[in-house]
XYZ file of C-alpha atoms in Angstrom:
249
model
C 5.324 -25.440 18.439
C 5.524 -22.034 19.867
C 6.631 -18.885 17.868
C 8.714 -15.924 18.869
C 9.400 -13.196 16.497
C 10.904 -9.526 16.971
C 7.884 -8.741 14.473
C 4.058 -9.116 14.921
C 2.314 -11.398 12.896
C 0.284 -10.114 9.954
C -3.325 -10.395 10.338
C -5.351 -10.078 6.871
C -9.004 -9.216 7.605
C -11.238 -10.252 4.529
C -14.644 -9.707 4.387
C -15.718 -12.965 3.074
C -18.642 -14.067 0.292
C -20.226 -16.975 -0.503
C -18.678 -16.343 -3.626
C -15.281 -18.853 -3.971
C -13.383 -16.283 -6.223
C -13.540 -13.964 -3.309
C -11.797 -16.085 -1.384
C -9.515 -17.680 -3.804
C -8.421 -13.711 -4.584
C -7.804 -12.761 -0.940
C -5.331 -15.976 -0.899
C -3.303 -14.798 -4.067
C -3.182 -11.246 -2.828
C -1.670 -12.908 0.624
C 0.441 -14.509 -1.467
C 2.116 -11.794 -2.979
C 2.619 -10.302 0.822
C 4.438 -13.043 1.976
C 6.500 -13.342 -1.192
C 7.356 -9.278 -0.636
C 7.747 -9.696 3.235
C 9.138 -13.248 3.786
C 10.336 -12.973 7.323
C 7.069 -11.899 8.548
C 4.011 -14.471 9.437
C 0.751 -13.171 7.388
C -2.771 -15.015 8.163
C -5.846 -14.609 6.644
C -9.218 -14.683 8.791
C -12.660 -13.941 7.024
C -15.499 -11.548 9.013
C -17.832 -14.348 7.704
C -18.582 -17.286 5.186
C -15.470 -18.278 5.105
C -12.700 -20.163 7.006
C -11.037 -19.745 8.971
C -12.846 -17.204 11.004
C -10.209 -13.997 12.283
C -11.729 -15.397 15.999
C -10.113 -18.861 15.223
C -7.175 -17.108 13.769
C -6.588 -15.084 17.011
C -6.749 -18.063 18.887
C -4.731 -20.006 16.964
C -1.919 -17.629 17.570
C -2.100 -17.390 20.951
C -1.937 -20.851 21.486
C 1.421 -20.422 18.957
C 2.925 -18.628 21.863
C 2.203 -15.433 19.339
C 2.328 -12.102 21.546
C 2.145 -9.104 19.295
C -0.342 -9.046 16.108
C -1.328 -6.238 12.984
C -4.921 -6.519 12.069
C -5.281 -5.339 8.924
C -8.559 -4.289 7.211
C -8.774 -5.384 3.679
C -10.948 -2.846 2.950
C -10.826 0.364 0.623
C -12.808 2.806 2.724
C -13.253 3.276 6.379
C -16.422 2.575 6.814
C -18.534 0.343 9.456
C -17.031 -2.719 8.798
C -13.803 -0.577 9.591
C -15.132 1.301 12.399
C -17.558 -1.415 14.470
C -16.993 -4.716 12.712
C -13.265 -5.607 13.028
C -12.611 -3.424 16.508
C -16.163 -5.443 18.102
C -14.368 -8.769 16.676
C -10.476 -7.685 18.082
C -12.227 -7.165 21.266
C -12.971 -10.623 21.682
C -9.638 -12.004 21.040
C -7.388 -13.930 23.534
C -6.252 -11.685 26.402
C -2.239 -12.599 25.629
C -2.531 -10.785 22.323
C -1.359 -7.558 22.082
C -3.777 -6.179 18.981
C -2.940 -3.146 16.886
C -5.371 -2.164 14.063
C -4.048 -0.758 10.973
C -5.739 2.010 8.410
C -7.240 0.526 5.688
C -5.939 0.458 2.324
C -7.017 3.526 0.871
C -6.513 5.856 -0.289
C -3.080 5.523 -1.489
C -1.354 7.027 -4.928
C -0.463 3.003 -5.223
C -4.367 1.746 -5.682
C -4.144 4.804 -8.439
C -1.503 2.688 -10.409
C -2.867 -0.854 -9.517
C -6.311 0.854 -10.783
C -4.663 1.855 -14.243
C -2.314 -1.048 -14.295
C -5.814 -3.173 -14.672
C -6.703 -0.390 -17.342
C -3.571 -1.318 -19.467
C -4.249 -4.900 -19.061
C -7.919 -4.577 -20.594
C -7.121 -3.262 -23.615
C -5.321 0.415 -23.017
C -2.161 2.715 -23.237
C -1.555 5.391 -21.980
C -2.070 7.467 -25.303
C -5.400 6.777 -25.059
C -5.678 8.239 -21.169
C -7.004 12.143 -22.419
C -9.800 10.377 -24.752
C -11.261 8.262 -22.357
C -13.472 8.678 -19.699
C -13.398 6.115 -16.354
C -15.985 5.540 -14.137
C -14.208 4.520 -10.623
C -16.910 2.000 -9.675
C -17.165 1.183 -6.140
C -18.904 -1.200 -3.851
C -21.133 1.501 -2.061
C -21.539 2.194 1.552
C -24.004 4.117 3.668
C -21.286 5.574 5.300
C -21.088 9.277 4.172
C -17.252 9.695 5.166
C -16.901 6.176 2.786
C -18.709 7.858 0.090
C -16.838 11.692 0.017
C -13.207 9.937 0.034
C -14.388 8.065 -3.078
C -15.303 11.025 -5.327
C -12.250 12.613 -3.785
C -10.318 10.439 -5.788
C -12.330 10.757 -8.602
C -11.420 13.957 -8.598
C -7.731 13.170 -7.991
C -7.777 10.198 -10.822
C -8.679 13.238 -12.834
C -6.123 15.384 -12.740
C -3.787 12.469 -14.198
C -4.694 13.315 -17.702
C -7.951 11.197 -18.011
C -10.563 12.698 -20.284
C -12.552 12.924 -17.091
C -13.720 10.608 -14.376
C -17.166 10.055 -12.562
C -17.812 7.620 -9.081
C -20.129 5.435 -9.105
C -21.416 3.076 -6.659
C -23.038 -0.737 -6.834
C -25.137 0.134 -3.649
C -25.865 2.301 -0.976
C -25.508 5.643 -2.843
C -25.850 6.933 -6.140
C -24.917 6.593 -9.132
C -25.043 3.439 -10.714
C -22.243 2.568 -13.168
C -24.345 2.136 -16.175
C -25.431 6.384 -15.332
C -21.559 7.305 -15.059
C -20.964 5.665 -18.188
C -24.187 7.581 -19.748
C -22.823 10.560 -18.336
C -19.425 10.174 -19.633
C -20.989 9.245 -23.098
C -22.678 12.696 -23.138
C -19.716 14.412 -22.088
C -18.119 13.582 -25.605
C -15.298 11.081 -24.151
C -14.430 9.059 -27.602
C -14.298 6.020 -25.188
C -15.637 5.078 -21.737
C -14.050 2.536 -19.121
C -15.120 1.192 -15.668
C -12.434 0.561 -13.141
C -13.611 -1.242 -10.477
C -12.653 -0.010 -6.795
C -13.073 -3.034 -5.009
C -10.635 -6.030 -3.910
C -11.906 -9.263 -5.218
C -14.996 -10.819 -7.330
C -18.069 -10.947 -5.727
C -21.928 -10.148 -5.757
C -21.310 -6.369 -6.044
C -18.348 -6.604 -8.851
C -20.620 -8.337 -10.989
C -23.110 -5.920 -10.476
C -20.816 -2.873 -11.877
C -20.101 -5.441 -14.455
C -23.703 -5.482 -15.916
C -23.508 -2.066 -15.150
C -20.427 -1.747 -17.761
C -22.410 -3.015 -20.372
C -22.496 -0.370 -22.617
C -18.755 0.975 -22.043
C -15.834 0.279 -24.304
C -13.847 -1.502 -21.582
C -14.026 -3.087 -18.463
C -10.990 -3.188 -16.241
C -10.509 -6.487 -13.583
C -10.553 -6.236 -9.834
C -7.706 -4.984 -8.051
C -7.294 -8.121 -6.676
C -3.269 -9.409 -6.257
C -1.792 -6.722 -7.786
C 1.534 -5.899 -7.299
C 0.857 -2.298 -5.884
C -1.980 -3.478 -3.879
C 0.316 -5.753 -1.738
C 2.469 -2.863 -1.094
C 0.103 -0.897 0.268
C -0.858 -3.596 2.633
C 3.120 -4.216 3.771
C 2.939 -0.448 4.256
C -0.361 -0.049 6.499
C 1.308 -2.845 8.085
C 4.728 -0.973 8.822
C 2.828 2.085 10.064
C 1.061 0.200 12.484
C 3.622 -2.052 14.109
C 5.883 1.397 14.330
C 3.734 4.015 15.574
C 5.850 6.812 16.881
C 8.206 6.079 13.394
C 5.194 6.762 11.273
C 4.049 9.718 13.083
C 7.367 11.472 13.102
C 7.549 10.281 8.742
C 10.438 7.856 9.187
């Protein structure tokens, strides 16, 4: 059956990981999109290991009569997934498609509150915020753009009224989580807590997990929360409305 629609269709870019809670958390968090946005079609396509692939995806769509699409990153950073990854992959896609690719998902003030939300839910209030120290553990990248806008928020996480907070990185660039939460340990913080920056389980979450060993709490993924699928409904606004988002409407 063929689809027409005054909107483009939603296109959720996921990395992918052998990893089935990766997977299983990109669904949920597409879930909560479609509850938010139920007039609009949202599909999910995975860079690799998992199905289906955004290449089938794409094609599938244009077969579906589909003429306008939002590719969305469901990333944190722009970094070379971002910037050679998804645009090499859009390339390739069916000739009938008209492709626009939105920003990816940070920053935004909204993965701020999904981060603390996940900070409430392991065990803290908001009393406790000018006591503790967070480490805002991320998944690393080599890109050096990837890594600045990270300790930018750091720095703006701060300012909130947390005791202090450190990056930290699972790869690519230093530090390690366990060293932000010895840091934050010598900086007199009466408790320490790792937040981790990053979408959905995986290989690298579990490494800031051993890496939060020796802190007092340890926060979930962002995974399907609330504020997380807002921000994607909102890259996905700017994108299909260019000249609206450029002129702030």
């Amino acid at each position: 059956m063929r689809t027409k629609s005054a909107r483009p269709v939603l296109v959720v870019i996921a990395h992918g990981s052998r990893d089935p809670r990766h997977a299983a958390t990109v669904h949920a968090l597409v879930r909560q999109v479609r509850a938010l946005r139920p007039e609009v079609r949202v599909e999910t396509g995975f860079l690799d290991f998992n199905i289906p692939s955004v290449q089938g995806v794409l094609e599938s769509l244009a077969a579906d009569g589909v003429r306008d699409v939002v590719a969305l990153p469901l990333l944190l950073t722009r970094a070379f997934h971002a910037k050679a990854d998804i645009p090499a992959v859009l390339r390739e896609a069916p000739s009938r498609l008209r492709i626009r690719q939105a920003e990816v998902l940070g920053p935004s003030p909204l993965l701020l509150t999904a981060l603390e939300r996940r900070l409430y839910e392991a065990g803290l209030s908001p009393a406790d915020k000018s006591s503790t120290g967070v480490v805002l553990a991320s998944a690393g990248s080599t890109d050096p753009e990837a890594i600045a806008v990270i300790a930018e928020i750091a720095r703006e996480w701060r300012h909130t009224g947390w005791c202090a907070v450190r990056p930290a990185f699972a790869s690519a660039a230093l530090p390690r989580t366990e060293d932000a939460v010895r840091e934050l340990r010598d900086l007199g913080c009466a408790r320490v807590a790792v937040a981790p920056y990053v979408l959905a389980p995986g290989f690298l979450p579990d490494r800031i997990a051993r890496g939060a060993a020796d802190a007092d709490v340890l926060a979930d993924v962002l995974g399907p929360a609330p504020e997380v699928a807002r921000v994607l409904l909102e890259r996905y606004d700017a994108a299909r409305t260019p000249a609206l988002a450029a002129l702030g409407a």
